[in-house]
Amino acid sequence: MKKLIALLFCFSLILSVFPGCKSKGEKVPDETTEVSAEAETETTQPAQKTENRKISLSYNSKHPFNPFKTKSTTNKNIATLLYDSLFHLDPAYNAEPLLAETYSLDKKTLTVVLNDELYFSDGSPLTVNDVLASFKAAKASPIYSARLKNFTSAAVGQDANSIRFALKKENIYAVNCLDFPVAKSGTLEKGIPVGSGRYTLKKAGGSYLLTANIQNTRSEELEQTRIYLSPADAESGELYQLQIGDISFMYDDMSQKSQRKQISAGTAEIPMNTLVYLGFNNSGELFSEPKLKSAVKAAIDYGTVCASAYNSLLKPCATVFNPDWSAVSAFSSRTPERQAALADQLLEECGYIYAYENNKFRSKNFDFIEMTILVNSESSLKQKAAKLIANELKLVGIDAEVEAEEFDEYKDRLKEGDFDLYIGEIKLTPDMDLSPFFTENGGANYTIDPTSTVSKAYSDFAAGKIDISTFDKVFDEYKPFIPLGYRYGIAYYSRELKYEGTVSENDIFANIYSWSFS
């Protein structure tokens, strides 16, 4: 009898040490489950010793976590940890399946097949209906609406496990825009909708905490099973939080000031799909001569503009498209450079010569060539770039002057065509959509004829009727504007943090599975 009792005791001890593992589809605590404060006291211990430190991120307490309602870039980035999408983009802007298994494109119909056995963090299955509800919410959201503007509707496909997306216009890169978060239908209006991402959001002692989601289907072994969140201080901001050790990492998309922060921290440049360019007044008489556009392009020192004006946070581009995009690297590796001799030659072919000995500027029939460069006065970087370009034009005999206007006046003058040249900036959607330049109501269409050869060529390129090299030749011949470069953001992180891997602005936490303190 004593032996039997001993055996039963050992058996119960084994069960207590090795609890049963959760299986796919098993219910787990809700996203907002309160974790006991006693079990999570380390959340209130900032600046711990290295061996005890935990990864901590900042969030914007003034904006919701809900990815379909927030306008905060910080909270949008946190959402990439909570919600997976049909596809995600790698650093070369290739769409890689995540929740999706495959996709097919037939003109204006994009069909996506879901992976089997997908589950939300609460254990419920992720279905086509959840994707449809999330698509509708994303279409109306502040952050994702722009990239989905070419999508008119979504419905269940022929296969019950597929979604059929309808497009307004043909675009062979439309799949790149299916990176919106997918949340559980019925929870989309909640402060924190149920997701299927790498982590779930919980509360611990009144603070927010990210915990690893055991239902996530990514083949990643997370180094950090818990990540702590700290509200951004409205006065001192994330920078101060990083300096005192309250957070381990912060990201700056340079939307406010494009200057590197002078702090003791590790840094990494994060490529962005934001184009900076020099626009022409294509409807004016001055640039009716194509060679004059070519002369302006040849006179610019792209390396100096990117390095000096933008503090090396602008990557020069030889084509209109992002140089990090795989489609560009496959056909061109050239880099833009200043060609002063070519600029001189082209100006003389246009009839602009130095009429007098020791003249500083060129003229045609004693009519001096003069240009103005319009720029938004609220951007110190754009003003620096404009001044550098004006000086470079003067070196080849063009009398160029910068005119800085407050943003509203700057926009009004662009709409009215009251400029010769202007410095512009635009954030392109993940499908590399240039239609804002080439459509009648496009937000960047200042004096570009939507019926022009280059506009038609872009439409053909997006539809897959011509390749990128053919479009590039047409673009370079017409020169509706001169691409200068693509912007970088900056990631700052604790020097003790092991931060490796390549990421992009689409998922700045792509390498979070390997983060750890050394």
PDB file of N, CA, C and O in Angstrom, residues 90-158:
ATOM      1  N   ASP A  90       9.836  42.713 -47.740  1.00  0.00           N
ATOM      2  CA  ASP A  90      11.224  42.613 -47.301  1.00  0.00           C
ATOM      3  C   ASP A  90      11.926  43.936 -47.628  1.00  0.00           C
ATOM      4  O   ASP A  90      11.323  44.827 -48.236  1.00  0.00           O
ATOM      5  N   PRO A  91      13.175  44.123 -47.211  1.00  0.00           N
ATOM      6  CA  PRO A  91      13.856  45.396 -47.455  1.00  0.00           C
ATOM      7  C   PRO A  91      13.997  45.777 -48.930  1.00  0.00           C
ATOM      8  O   PRO A  91      14.269  46.935 -49.248  1.00  0.00           O
ATOM      9  N   ALA A  92      13.827  44.804 -49.846  1.00  0.00           N
ATOM     10  CA  ALA A  92      13.891  45.092 -51.280  1.00  0.00           C
ATOM     11  C   ALA A  92      12.498  45.289 -51.860  1.00  0.00           C
ATOM     12  O   ALA A  92      12.322  45.297 -53.077  1.00  0.00           O
ATOM     13  N   TYR A  93      11.517  45.475 -50.992  1.00  0.00           N
ATOM     14  CA  TYR A  93      10.126  45.735 -51.394  1.00  0.00           C
ATOM     15  C   TYR A  93       9.524  44.588 -52.208  1.00  0.00           C
ATOM     16  O   TYR A  93       8.736  44.806 -53.124  1.00  0.00           O
ATOM     17  N   ASN A  94       9.887  43.367 -51.842  1.00  0.00           N
ATOM     18  CA  ASN A  94       9.242  42.187 -52.408  1.00  0.00           C
ATOM     19  C   ASN A  94       8.160  41.730 -51.441  1.00  0.00           C
ATOM     20  O   ASN A  94       8.395  41.666 -50.225  1.00  0.00           O
ATOM     21  N   ALA A  95       6.980  41.412 -51.963  1.00  0.00           N
ATOM     22  CA  ALA A  95       5.883  40.945 -51.119  1.00  0.00           C
ATOM     23  C   ALA A  95       6.077  39.472 -50.786  1.00  0.00           C
ATOM     24  O   ALA A  95       6.122  38.625 -51.676  1.00  0.00           O
ATOM     25  N   GLU A  96       6.217  39.178 -49.500  1.00  0.00           N
ATOM     26  CA  GLU A  96       6.399  37.802 -49.053  1.00  0.00           C
ATOM     27  C   GLU A  96       5.144  37.346 -48.302  1.00  0.00           C
ATOM     28  O   GLU A  96       4.635  38.061 -47.435  1.00  0.00           O
ATOM     29  N   PRO A  97       4.625  36.155 -48.614  1.00  0.00           N
ATOM     30  CA  PRO A  97       3.404  35.669 -47.964  1.00  0.00           C
ATOM     31  C   PRO A  97       3.576  35.520 -46.455  1.00  0.00           C
ATOM     32  O   PRO A  97       4.613  35.084 -45.980  1.00  0.00           O
ATOM     33  N   LEU A  98       2.547  35.908 -45.718  1.00  0.00           N
ATOM     34  CA  LEU A  98       2.558  35.765 -44.271  1.00  0.00           C
ATOM     35  C   LEU A  98       1.324  34.960 -43.863  1.00  0.00           C
ATOM     36  O   LEU A  98       1.416  33.764 -43.620  1.00  0.00           O
ATOM     37  N   LEU A  99       0.155  35.609 -43.846  1.00  0.00           N
ATOM     38  CA  LEU A  99      -1.090  34.873 -43.647  1.00  0.00           C
ATOM     39  C   LEU A  99      -1.544  34.226 -44.950  1.00  0.00           C
ATOM     40  O   LEU A  99      -2.283  33.248 -44.946  1.00  0.00           O
ATOM     41  N   ALA A 100      -1.109  34.808 -46.056  1.00  0.00           N
ATOM     42  CA  ALA A 100      -1.464  34.267 -47.368  1.00  0.00           C
ATOM     43  C   ALA A 100      -0.582  33.073 -47.711  1.00  0.00           C
ATOM     44  O   ALA A 100       0.537  32.939 -47.208  1.00  0.00           O
ATOM     45  N   GLU A 101      -1.095  32.242 -48.567  1.00  0.00           N
ATOM     46  CA  GLU A 101      -0.317  31.120 -49.086  1.00  0.00           C
ATOM     47  C   GLU A 101       0.177  31.429 -50.484  1.00  0.00           C
ATOM     48  O   GLU A 101       1.363  31.290 -50.787  1.00  0.00           O
ATOM     49  N   THR A 102      -0.735  31.857 -51.361  1.00  0.00           N
ATOM     50  CA  THR A 102      -0.388  32.217 -52.732  1.00  0.00           C
ATOM     51  C   THR A 102      -1.278  33.369 -53.188  1.00  0.00           C
ATOM     52  O   THR A 102      -2.257  33.730 -52.508  1.00  0.00           O
ATOM     53  N   TYR A 103      -0.935  33.939 -54.327  1.00  0.00           N
ATOM     54  CA  TYR A 103      -1.812  34.934 -54.937  1.00  0.00           C
ATOM     55  C   TYR A 103      -1.673  34.837 -56.453  1.00  0.00           C
ATOM     56  O   TYR A 103      -0.687  34.304 -56.979  1.00  0.00           O
ATOM     57  N   SER A 104      -2.676  35.352 -57.142  1.00  0.00           N
ATOM     58  CA  SER A 104      -2.639  35.419 -58.599  1.00  0.00           C
ATOM     59  C   SER A 104      -3.269  36.733 -59.026  1.00  0.00           C
ATOM     60  O   SER A 104      -4.171  37.260 -58.355  1.00  0.00           O
ATOM     61  N   LEU A 105      -2.788  37.270 -60.130  1.00  0.00           N
ATOM     62  CA  LEU A 105      -3.274  38.558 -60.634  1.00  0.00           C
ATOM     63  C   LEU A 105      -3.741  38.401 -62.069  1.00  0.00           C
ATOM     64  O   LEU A 105      -2.998  37.925 -62.927  1.00  0.00           O
ATOM     65  N   ASP A 106      -4.980  38.777 -62.321  1.00  0.00           N
ATOM     66  CA  ASP A 106      -5.553  38.741 -63.661  1.00  0.00           C
ATOM     67  C   ASP A 106      -6.132  40.114 -63.962  1.00  0.00           C
ATOM     68  O   ASP A 106      -7.265  40.425 -63.574  1.00  0.00           O
ATOM     69  N   LYS A 107      -5.301  40.941 -64.607  1.00  0.00           N
ATOM     70  CA  LYS A 107      -5.686  42.316 -64.937  1.00  0.00           C
ATOM     71  C   LYS A 107      -6.106  43.088 -63.684  1.00  0.00           C
ATOM     72  O   LYS A 107      -5.273  43.466 -62.877  1.00  0.00           O
ATOM     73  N   LYS A 108      -7.415  43.290 -63.479  1.00  0.00           N
ATOM     74  CA  LYS A 108      -7.875  44.085 -62.337  1.00  0.00           C
ATOM     75  C   LYS A 108      -8.412  43.231 -61.198  1.00  0.00           C
ATOM     76  O   LYS A 108      -9.105  43.740 -60.314  1.00  0.00           O
ATOM     77  N   THR A 109      -8.082  41.951 -61.208  1.00  0.00           N
ATOM     78  CA  THR A 109      -8.529  41.067 -60.132  1.00  0.00           C
ATOM     79  C   THR A 109      -7.325  40.395 -59.482  1.00  0.00           C
ATOM     80  O   THR A 109      -6.550  39.714 -60.142  1.00  0.00           O
ATOM     81  N   LEU A 110      -7.188  40.617 -58.188  1.00  0.00           N
ATOM     82  CA  LEU A 110      -6.091  40.031 -57.411  1.00  0.00           C
ATOM     83  C   LEU A 110      -6.700  39.018 -56.446  1.00  0.00           C
ATOM     84  O   LEU A 110      -7.506  39.373 -55.575  1.00  0.00           O
ATOM     85  N   THR A 111      -6.350  37.766 -56.599  1.00  0.00           N
ATOM     86  CA  THR A 111      -6.908  36.699 -55.769  1.00  0.00           C
ATOM     87  C   THR A 111      -5.845  36.165 -54.810  1.00  0.00           C
ATOM     88  O   THR A 111      -4.731  35.838 -55.225  1.00  0.00           O
ATOM     89  N   VAL A 112      -6.200  36.091 -53.545  1.00  0.00           N
ATOM     90  CA  VAL A 112      -5.290  35.630 -52.501  1.00  0.00           C
ATOM     91  C   VAL A 112      -5.882  34.397 -51.824  1.00  0.00           C
ATOM     92  O   VAL A 112      -7.069  34.389 -51.463  1.00  0.00           O
ATOM     93  N   VAL A 113      -5.070  33.375 -51.657  1.00  0.00           N
ATOM     94  CA  VAL A 113      -5.479  32.166 -50.945  1.00  0.00           C
ATOM     95  C   VAL A 113      -4.831  32.178 -49.564  1.00  0.00           C
ATOM     96  O   VAL A 113      -3.619  32.374 -49.439  1.00  0.00           O
ATOM     97  N   LEU A 114      -5.657  31.983 -48.529  1.00  0.00           N
ATOM     98  CA  LEU A 114      -5.153  31.984 -47.159  1.00  0.00           C
ATOM     99  C   LEU A 114      -4.436  30.681 -46.827  1.00  0.00           C
ATOM    100  O   LEU A 114      -4.756  29.623 -47.377  1.00  0.00           O
ATOM    101  N   ASN A 115      -3.499  30.778 -45.896  1.00  0.00           N
ATOM    102  CA  ASN A 115      -2.882  29.578 -45.342  1.00  0.00           C
ATOM    103  C   ASN A 115      -3.922  28.778 -44.558  1.00  0.00           C
ATOM    104  O   ASN A 115      -4.922  29.330 -44.087  1.00  0.00           O
ATOM    105  N   ASP A 116      -3.677  27.500 -44.406  1.00  0.00           N
ATOM    106  CA  ASP A 116      -4.549  26.670 -43.585  1.00  0.00           C
ATOM    107  C   ASP A 116      -4.168  26.822 -42.111  1.00  0.00           C
ATOM    108  O   ASP A 116      -3.040  27.174 -41.775  1.00  0.00           O
ATOM    109  N   GLU A 117      -5.136  26.574 -41.256  1.00  0.00           N
ATOM    110  CA  GLU A 117      -4.917  26.530 -39.798  1.00  0.00           C
ATOM    111  C   GLU A 117      -4.254  27.797 -39.259  1.00  0.00           C
ATOM    112  O   GLU A 117      -3.189  27.750 -38.640  1.00  0.00           O
ATOM    113  N   LEU A 118      -4.909  28.909 -39.490  1.00  0.00           N
ATOM    114  CA  LEU A 118      -4.475  30.176 -38.905  1.00  0.00           C
ATOM    115  C   LEU A 118      -5.349  30.463 -37.697  1.00  0.00           C
ATOM    116  O   LEU A 118      -6.571  30.258 -37.737  1.00  0.00           O
ATOM    117  N   TYR A 119      -4.728  30.956 -36.627  1.00  0.00           N
ATOM    118  CA  TYR A 119      -5.476  31.220 -35.405  1.00  0.00           C
ATOM    119  C   TYR A 119      -5.112  32.586 -34.834  1.00  0.00           C
ATOM    120  O   TYR A 119      -3.977  33.047 -34.940  1.00  0.00           O
ATOM    121  N   PHE A 120      -6.129  33.204 -34.230  1.00  0.00           N
ATOM    122  CA  PHE A 120      -5.887  34.425 -33.483  1.00  0.00           C
ATOM    123  C   PHE A 120      -5.305  34.059 -32.116  1.00  0.00           C
ATOM    124  O   PHE A 120      -5.311  32.886 -31.708  1.00  0.00           O
ATOM    125  N   SER A 121      -4.820  35.064 -31.412  1.00  0.00           N
ATOM    126  CA  SER A 121      -4.181  34.810 -30.123  1.00  0.00           C
ATOM    127  C   SER A 121      -5.150  34.271 -29.078  1.00  0.00           C
ATOM    128  O   SER A 121      -4.721  33.691 -28.084  1.00  0.00           O
ATOM    129  N   ASP A 122      -6.470  34.456 -29.285  1.00  0.00           N
ATOM    130  CA  ASP A 122      -7.446  33.909 -28.335  1.00  0.00           C
ATOM    131  C   ASP A 122      -7.835  32.480 -28.680  1.00  0.00           C
ATOM    132  O   ASP A 122      -8.717  31.887 -28.065  1.00  0.00           O
ATOM    133  N   GLY A 123      -7.182  31.899 -29.700  1.00  0.00           N
ATOM    134  CA  GLY A 123      -7.424  30.522 -30.072  1.00  0.00           C
ATOM    135  C   GLY A 123      -8.474  30.327 -31.148  1.00  0.00           C
ATOM    136  O   GLY A 123      -8.629  29.217 -31.664  1.00  0.00           O
ATOM    137  N   SER A 124      -9.194  31.385 -31.524  1.00  0.00           N
ATOM    138  CA  SER A 124     -10.228  31.251 -32.552  1.00  0.00           C
ATOM    139  C   SER A 124      -9.586  31.248 -33.935  1.00  0.00           C
ATOM    140  O   SER A 124      -8.538  31.873 -34.153  1.00  0.00           O
ATOM    141  N   PRO A 125     -10.196  30.553 -34.909  1.00  0.00           N
ATOM    142  CA  PRO A 125      -9.609  30.478 -36.246  1.00  0.00           C
ATOM    143  C   PRO A 125      -9.676  31.808 -36.991  1.00  0.00           C
ATOM    144  O   PRO A 125     -10.632  32.571 -36.837  1.00  0.00           O
ATOM    145  N   LEU A 126      -8.656  32.085 -37.781  1.00  0.00           N
ATOM    146  CA  LEU A 126      -8.611  33.278 -38.634  1.00  0.00           C
ATOM    147  C   LEU A 126      -9.166  32.876 -39.998  1.00  0.00           C
ATOM    148  O   LEU A 126      -8.638  31.967 -40.647  1.00  0.00           O
ATOM    149  N   THR A 127     -10.213  33.559 -40.437  1.00  0.00           N
ATOM    150  CA  THR A 127     -10.907  33.168 -41.655  1.00  0.00           C
ATOM    151  C   THR A 127     -10.945  34.291 -42.684  1.00  0.00           C
ATOM    152  O   THR A 127     -10.538  35.424 -42.409  1.00  0.00           O
ATOM    153  N   VAL A 128     -11.496  33.963 -43.833  1.00  0.00           N
ATOM    154  CA  VAL A 128     -11.669  34.948 -44.904  1.00  0.00           C
ATOM    155  C   VAL A 128     -12.502  36.128 -44.419  1.00  0.00           C
ATOM    156  O   VAL A 128     -12.224  37.291 -44.767  1.00  0.00           O
ATOM    157  N   ASN A 129     -13.523  35.871 -43.616  1.00  0.00           N
ATOM    158  CA  ASN A 129     -14.388  36.952 -43.129  1.00  0.00           C
ATOM    159  C   ASN A 129     -13.615  37.954 -42.282  1.00  0.00           C
ATOM    160  O   ASN A 129     -13.914  39.159 -42.291  1.00  0.00           O
ATOM    161  N   ASP A 130     -12.615  37.493 -41.552  1.00  0.00           N
ATOM    162  CA  ASP A 130     -11.771  38.408 -40.765  1.00  0.00           C
ATOM    163  C   ASP A 130     -10.942  39.297 -41.690  1.00  0.00           C
ATOM    164  O   ASP A 130     -10.757  40.488 -41.416  1.00  0.00           O
ATOM    165  N   VAL A 131     -10.440  38.721 -42.774  1.00  0.00           N
ATOM    166  CA  VAL A 131      -9.669  39.498 -43.750  1.00  0.00           C
ATOM    167  C   VAL A 131     -10.564  40.556 -44.404  1.00  0.00           C
ATOM    168  O   VAL A 131     -10.161  41.716 -44.565  1.00  0.00           O
ATOM    169  N   LEU A 132     -11.783  40.167 -44.768  1.00  0.00           N
ATOM    170  CA  LEU A 132     -12.700  41.109 -45.415  1.00  0.00           C
ATOM    171  C   LEU A 132     -13.049  42.266 -44.488  1.00  0.00           C
ATOM    172  O   LEU A 132     -13.076  43.432 -44.907  1.00  0.00           O
ATOM    173  N   ALA A 133     -13.310  41.955 -43.224  1.00  0.00           N
ATOM    174  CA  ALA A 133     -13.638  43.012 -42.256  1.00  0.00           C
ATOM    175  C   ALA A 133     -12.445  43.930 -42.027  1.00  0.00           C
ATOM    176  O   ALA A 133     -12.590  45.159 -41.929  1.00  0.00           O
ATOM    177  N   SER A 134     -11.251  43.345 -41.947  1.00  0.00           N
ATOM    178  CA  SER A 134     -10.034  44.143 -41.732  1.00  0.00           C
ATOM    179  C   SER A 134      -9.734  45.015 -42.945  1.00  0.00           C
ATOM    180  O   SER A 134      -9.286  46.167 -42.804  1.00  0.00           O
ATOM    181  N   PHE A 135      -9.963  44.480 -44.147  1.00  0.00           N
ATOM    182  CA  PHE A 135      -9.761  45.258 -45.370  1.00  0.00           C
ATOM    183  C   PHE A 135     -10.663  46.486 -45.368  1.00  0.00           C
ATOM    184  O   PHE A 135     -10.224  47.601 -45.679  1.00  0.00           O
ATOM    185  N   LYS A 136     -11.921  46.309 -45.011  1.00  0.00           N
ATOM    186  CA  LYS A 136     -12.863  47.426 -44.970  1.00  0.00           C
ATOM    187  C   LYS A 136     -12.412  48.476 -43.963  1.00  0.00           C
ATOM    188  O   LYS A 136     -12.462  49.680 -44.238  1.00  0.00           O
ATOM    189  N   ALA A 137     -11.968  48.020 -42.794  1.00  0.00           N
ATOM    190  CA  ALA A 137     -11.492  48.955 -41.769  1.00  0.00           C
ATOM    191  C   ALA A 137     -10.221  49.667 -42.222  1.00  0.00           C
ATOM    192  O   ALA A 137     -10.046  50.871 -41.981  1.00  0.00           O
ATOM    193  N   ALA A 138      -9.319  48.949 -42.887  1.00  0.00           N
ATOM    194  CA  ALA A 138      -8.064  49.544 -43.360  1.00  0.00           C
ATOM    195  C   ALA A 138      -8.325  50.582 -44.446  1.00  0.00           C
ATOM    196  O   ALA A 138      -7.648  51.617 -44.514  1.00  0.00           O
ATOM    197  N   LYS A 139      -9.305  50.319 -45.307  1.00  0.00           N
ATOM    198  CA  LYS A 139      -9.659  51.276 -46.375  1.00  0.00           C
ATOM    199  C   LYS A 139     -10.076  52.625 -45.797  1.00  0.00           C
ATOM    200  O   LYS A 139      -9.876  53.670 -46.429  1.00  0.00           O
ATOM    201  N   ALA A 140     -10.658  52.597 -44.599  1.00  0.00           N
ATOM    202  CA  ALA A 140     -11.143  53.833 -43.977  1.00  0.00           C
ATOM    203  C   ALA A 140     -10.187  54.382 -42.926  1.00  0.00           C
ATOM    204  O   ALA A 140     -10.493  55.385 -42.282  1.00  0.00           O
ATOM    205  N   SER A 141      -9.024  53.761 -42.765  1.00  0.00           N
ATOM    206  CA  SER A 141      -8.108  54.143 -41.688  1.00  0.00           C
ATOM    207  C   SER A 141      -7.165  55.266 -42.110  1.00  0.00           C
ATOM    208  O   SER A 141      -6.883  55.450 -43.294  1.00  0.00           O
ATOM    209  N   PRO A 142      -6.647  56.037 -41.150  1.00  0.00           N
ATOM    210  CA  PRO A 142      -5.713  57.125 -41.473  1.00  0.00           C
ATOM    211  C   PRO A 142      -4.409  56.645 -42.094  1.00  0.00           C
ATOM    212  O   PRO A 142      -3.843  57.309 -42.957  1.00  0.00           O
ATOM    213  N   ILE A 143      -3.911  55.488 -41.661  1.00  0.00           N
ATOM    214  CA  ILE A 143      -2.588  55.026 -42.084  1.00  0.00           C
ATOM    215  C   ILE A 143      -2.631  54.195 -43.357  1.00  0.00           C
ATOM    216  O   ILE A 143      -1.751  54.319 -44.218  1.00  0.00           O
ATOM    217  N   TYR A 144      -3.635  53.349 -43.528  1.00  0.00           N
ATOM    218  CA  TYR A 144      -3.631  52.388 -44.636  1.00  0.00           C
ATOM    219  C   TYR A 144      -4.506  52.773 -45.827  1.00  0.00           C
ATOM    220  O   TYR A 144      -4.462  52.106 -46.859  1.00  0.00           O
ATOM    221  N   SER A 145      -5.293  53.827 -45.700  1.00  0.00           N
ATOM    222  CA  SER A 145      -6.227  54.179 -46.782  1.00  0.00           C
ATOM    223  C   SER A 145      -5.505  54.557 -48.070  1.00  0.00           C
ATOM    224  O   SER A 145      -5.961  54.211 -49.171  1.00  0.00           O
ATOM    225  N   ALA A 146      -4.372  55.254 -47.978  1.00  0.00           N
ATOM    226  CA  ALA A 146      -3.665  55.717 -49.179  1.00  0.00           C
ATOM    227  C   ALA A 146      -3.185  54.548 -50.024  1.00  0.00           C
ATOM    228  O   ALA A 146      -3.317  54.553 -51.248  1.00  0.00           O
ATOM    229  N   ARG A 147      -2.640  53.516 -49.396  1.00  0.00           N
ATOM    230  CA  ARG A 147      -2.097  52.396 -50.163  1.00  0.00           C
ATOM    231  C   ARG A 147      -3.201  51.522 -50.750  1.00  0.00           C
ATOM    232  O   ARG A 147      -2.944  50.718 -51.652  1.00  0.00           O
ATOM    233  N   LEU A 148      -4.420  51.659 -50.223  1.00  0.00           N
ATOM    234  CA  LEU A 148      -5.527  50.837 -50.709  1.00  0.00           C
ATOM    235  C   LEU A 148      -6.478  51.614 -51.614  1.00  0.00           C
ATOM    236  O   LEU A 148      -7.561  51.129 -51.945  1.00  0.00           O
ATOM    237  N   LYS A 149      -6.073  52.813 -52.047  1.00  0.00           N
ATOM    238  CA  LYS A 149      -6.966  53.630 -52.864  1.00  0.00           C
ATOM    239  C   LYS A 149      -7.252  53.010 -54.228  1.00  0.00           C
ATOM    240  O   LYS A 149      -8.282  53.322 -54.845  1.00  0.00           O
ATOM    241  N   ASN A 150      -6.368  52.154 -54.711  1.00  0.00           N
ATOM    242  CA  ASN A 150      -6.599  51.496 -55.996  1.00  0.00           C
ATOM    243  C   ASN A 150      -7.455  50.233 -55.863  1.00  0.00           C
ATOM    244  O   ASN A 150      -7.795  49.605 -56.854  1.00  0.00           O
ATOM    245  N   PHE A 151      -7.808  49.877 -54.628  1.00  0.00           N
ATOM    246  CA  PHE A 151      -8.646  48.708 -54.378  1.00  0.00           C
ATOM    247  C   PHE A 151     -10.088  49.171 -54.204  1.00  0.00           C
ATOM    248  O   PHE A 151     -10.370  50.012 -53.357  1.00  0.00           O
ATOM    249  N   THR A 152     -10.994  48.618 -54.994  1.00  0.00           N
ATOM    250  CA  THR A 152     -12.402  49.043 -54.903  1.00  0.00           C
ATOM    251  C   THR A 152     -13.222  48.164 -53.978  1.00  0.00           C
ATOM    252  O   THR A 152     -14.133  48.653 -53.306  1.00  0.00           O
ATOM    253  N   SER A 153     -12.941  46.872 -53.930  1.00  0.00           N
ATOM    254  CA  SER A 153     -13.740  45.969 -53.100  1.00  0.00           C
ATOM    255  C   SER A 153     -12.987  44.673 -52.846  1.00  0.00           C
ATOM    256  O   SER A 153     -11.954  44.398 -53.469  1.00  0.00           O
ATOM    257  N   ALA A 154     -13.536  43.875 -51.931  1.00  0.00           N
ATOM    258  CA  ALA A 154     -13.005  42.547 -51.635  1.00  0.00           C
ATOM    259  C   ALA A 154     -14.173  41.624 -51.340  1.00  0.00           C
ATOM    260  O   ALA A 154     -15.159  42.031 -50.718  1.00  0.00           O
ATOM    261  N   ALA A 155     -14.079  40.378 -51.798  1.00  0.00           N
ATOM    262  CA  ALA A 155     -15.159  39.412 -51.587  1.00  0.00           C
ATOM    263  C   ALA A 155     -14.573  38.008 -51.524  1.00  0.00           C
ATOM    264  O   ALA A 155     -13.412  37.784 -51.895  1.00  0.00           O
ATOM    265  N   VAL A 156     -15.365  37.079 -51.031  1.00  0.00           N
ATOM    266  CA  VAL A 156     -14.931  35.685 -50.995  1.00  0.00           C
ATOM    267  C   VAL A 156     -14.740  35.192 -52.425  1.00  0.00           C
ATOM    268  O   VAL A 156     -15.562  35.456 -53.313  1.00  0.00           O
ATOM    269  N   GLY A 157     -13.629  34.498 -52.682  1.00  0.00           N
ATOM    270  CA  GLY A 157     -13.342  33.998 -54.023  1.00  0.00           C
ATOM    271  C   GLY A 157     -14.096  32.715 -54.325  1.00  0.00           C
ATOM    272  O   GLY A 157     -14.975  32.283 -53.566  1.00  0.00           O
ATOM    273  N   GLN A 158     -13.747  32.106 -55.443  1.00  0.00           N
ATOM    274  CA  GLN A 158     -14.387  30.844 -55.820  1.00  0.00           C
ATOM    275  C   GLN A 158     -14.131  29.772 -54.770  1.00  0.00           C
ATOM    276  O   GLN A 158     -14.999  28.953 -54.476  1.00  0.00           O
TER     277      GLN A 158
END
